[in-house]
Amino acid sequence: LDEFDLIARYFSPLAGRSGLGLLDDAACITPPTGKDMVVSKDMLVAGIHFFPDDKPASLAFKALSVNISDLAAKGARPHSYLLGLSLPEDMDQIWIEQFADGLAEAQKYYNIELIGGDTTSTLGPITISVTAIGYVEQGGMVRRNGACIDDRIYVTGTLGDAALALLGIRGECKLYEDLLECYHRPVVNSVFGQGLCGRASASADVSDGLIADIHHICKASGVGAVVNASALPVSANAARIIKRDSKLAPLIWSGGDDYKIVFTASAENGCHLKRFAKQTGVKVTEIGKIVAGAGVDLVDFSGQQVQIGTEGFMHFSKGRRQS
Ligand code: ADP
Ligand code: MG
């Protein structure tokens, strides 16, 4: 099965109208009038982001979810995606077939279609690179840089589930099935994300750890933040793990792989968004406030500073020079 057979057999059936059946050199998109295109890429590398023996269908779903997560945080409606795949020469065809099945499922769920990509062999690990394209009203993308003093800080869903699952896989804490699902197959609510436009003052997807991602918002907006540790939303099983071993609590605010949205809004817009969240089946929790200054303070219920612990996940941090 060569590259072209592989594309024709497994990927062409997933192609949308703009993808021209994956039979041309490039896709061709007619942009809707009055919209801005929002574009984002996220890569998944075996051994870094997933285990080489992870189920291919879940992996495909995750590859789309992590990209939709970026679009959702920007308020964009998903439109289409490009898929870059680097696969070892001796790649199992069943793997590719199941991977394509997972893509088909995610495409249906997110209402997004494949429009192109590239397929290469590699001497290295499996690498999956997705570029997702979405639309917002012109000028409507929710940036990181709009947070204002006195805005409230909100987060969707629960935090730390995937990070605790990863620890469970490594045998360092109890492994719960629902947390494992959050790690293997995160699901993003992109309809809620689209409601952020015109209401949220700033927004980011939580993928590197909550505090690190709030930091990004603060830095871009030239403000500081106070976050209440006791307000952070935690699932029942994550709470059980932390109750047993309180040393793991920092994973709630600094573990990676959440794929949730942290956003800021005035109290009034926050109320609207909480109502919209209910309609779209999303849990939204107020977790803190934007203040003058810089940096993020994590405080407990008595206002005492909490040690943040590990900073969010960072690639290349081993190679950084110690100062
Ligand atoms: P090039 O030779 O420029 O690399 P190809 O001829 O390999 O391009 O690609 C043929 C078509 O197949 C293009 O439309 C391309 O977008 C599509 N394609 C290649 N790999 C993938 C993939 N992994 N997923 C989706 N489309 C793909
Ligand atoms: Mg190509």
Short mmCIF file of N, CA, C and O in Angstrom, two decimals, residues 2 6 15 26 29 50 56 66-67 72 88-89 106 115 135 151 189 194 202 220 233 236 259 269 276 308 317 320 322:
data_model
loop_
_atom_site.label_atom_id
_atom_site.label_comp_id
_atom_site.label_asym_id
_atom_site.label_seq_id
_atom_site.Cartn_x
_atom_site.Cartn_y
_atom_site.Cartn_z
N ASP A 2 0.92 1.97 -1.11
CA ASP A 2 1.77 3.17 -1.10
C ASP A 2 0.99 4.37 -0.57
O ASP A 2 -0.20 4.27 -0.25
N LEU A 6 -3.02 4.70 0.24
CA LEU A 6 -3.40 4.95 1.63
C LEU A 6 -4.32 6.16 1.73
O LEU A 6 -5.36 6.12 2.39
N ALA A 15 -12.96 13.41 3.20
CA ALA A 15 -12.74 14.75 2.65
C ALA A 15 -14.03 15.51 2.48
O ALA A 15 -15.05 14.96 2.07
N ALA A 26 -3.87 21.10 -3.65
CA ALA A 26 -4.22 21.95 -2.51
C ALA A 26 -5.73 22.00 -2.36
O ALA A 26 -6.46 21.69 -3.30
N ILE A 29 -10.72 27.03 -0.38
CA ILE A 29 -11.80 27.43 0.53
C ILE A 29 -12.38 28.77 0.08
O ILE A 29 -11.63 29.71 -0.18
N PHE A 50 1.65 10.73 23.66
CA PHE A 50 0.82 9.52 23.81
C PHE A 50 1.73 8.31 23.82
O PHE A 50 2.91 8.39 23.48
N PRO A 56 -5.67 3.59 18.39
CA PRO A 56 -5.62 4.58 17.30
C PRO A 56 -6.90 5.40 17.15
O PRO A 56 -6.82 6.58 16.80
N VAL A 66 -7.77 18.33 20.60
CA VAL A 66 -6.78 19.30 21.10
C VAL A 66 -6.73 20.53 20.20
O VAL A 66 -6.40 21.64 20.65
N ASN A 67 -7.06 20.34 18.93
CA ASN A 67 -7.11 21.48 18.01
C ASN A 67 -8.42 22.25 18.12
O ASN A 67 -8.43 23.48 18.11
N ALA A 72 -12.10 26.64 20.08
CA ALA A 72 -13.19 26.94 21.02
C ALA A 72 -12.80 28.09 21.94
O ALA A 72 -13.60 28.97 22.23
N PRO A 88 5.98 5.17 10.62
CA PRO A 88 7.07 4.24 10.32
C PRO A 88 6.74 3.41 9.08
O PRO A 88 5.56 3.12 8.83
N GLU A 89 7.76 3.02 8.31
CA GLU A 89 7.60 2.23 7.08
C GLU A 89 6.71 1.01 7.27
O GLU A 89 5.88 0.70 6.42
N ALA A 106 -14.85 11.79 15.14
CA ALA A 106 -14.59 13.14 15.64
C ALA A 106 -15.11 14.20 14.66
O ALA A 106 -15.65 15.22 15.08
N ILE A 115 -9.63 18.44 4.69
CA ILE A 115 -9.45 19.10 3.38
C ILE A 115 -8.07 18.90 2.78
O ILE A 115 -7.79 19.38 1.68
N TYR A 135 -14.08 29.73 11.93
CA TYR A 135 -14.49 31.10 11.59
C TYR A 135 -15.10 31.82 12.79
O TYR A 135 -15.74 31.21 13.64
N ASP A 151 -12.34 42.10 36.27
CA ASP A 151 -12.98 40.99 35.56
C ASP A 151 -12.90 39.75 36.44
O ASP A 151 -11.96 39.59 37.22
N ASN A 189 -16.34 21.17 24.17
CA ASN A 189 -17.65 21.71 23.79
C ASN A 189 -17.43 23.00 22.99
O ASN A 189 -17.23 24.07 23.54
N GLN A 194 -18.10 29.12 21.14
CA GLN A 194 -18.60 30.13 20.21
C GLN A 194 -19.37 31.24 20.92
O GLN A 194 -19.45 32.36 20.43
N ALA A 202 -11.08 37.99 27.62
CA ALA A 202 -9.88 37.25 27.23
C ALA A 202 -10.15 35.77 27.44
O ALA A 202 -11.01 35.40 28.23
N ALA A 220 -0.29 38.96 28.49
CA ALA A 220 -0.78 39.61 27.27
C ALA A 220 -1.65 40.82 27.60
O ALA A 220 -1.71 41.78 26.83
N PRO A 233 -12.58 23.62 40.20
CA PRO A 233 -13.48 22.49 40.00
C PRO A 233 -12.71 21.18 39.83
O PRO A 233 -11.82 21.07 38.98
N ALA A 236 -15.03 13.98 41.12
CA ALA A 236 -15.12 13.18 42.35
C ALA A 236 -13.88 12.29 42.51
O ALA A 236 -13.31 12.21 43.60
N TYR A 259 -7.49 20.54 28.31
CA TYR A 259 -8.33 20.96 27.18
C TYR A 259 -9.66 21.54 27.64
O TYR A 259 -10.73 21.17 27.17
N ASN A 269 -21.21 39.96 32.16
CA ASN A 269 -21.04 39.03 31.04
C ASN A 269 -20.81 37.61 31.53
O ASN A 269 -21.22 36.64 30.89
N PHE A 276 -25.48 30.55 29.49
CA PHE A 276 -25.26 29.88 28.20
C PHE A 276 -24.60 28.52 28.41
O PHE A 276 -24.90 27.55 27.70
N ILE A 308 2.63 27.22 44.40
CA ILE A 308 2.09 26.76 43.12
C ILE A 308 2.65 25.39 42.75
O ILE A 308 2.00 24.59 42.11
N SER A 317 12.46 22.15 28.46
CA SER A 317 12.85 22.79 29.72
C SER A 317 14.16 22.21 30.23
O SER A 317 14.90 22.90 30.93
N ARG A 320 17.07 24.20 28.94
CA ARG A 320 17.19 25.62 29.26
C ARG A 320 18.36 25.86 30.18
O ARG A 320 18.60 25.11 31.12
N GLN A 322 20.41 27.16 33.14
CA GLN A 322 20.11 27.59 34.51
C GLN A 322 20.77 28.94 34.72
O GLN A 322 21.92 29.12 34.39
#
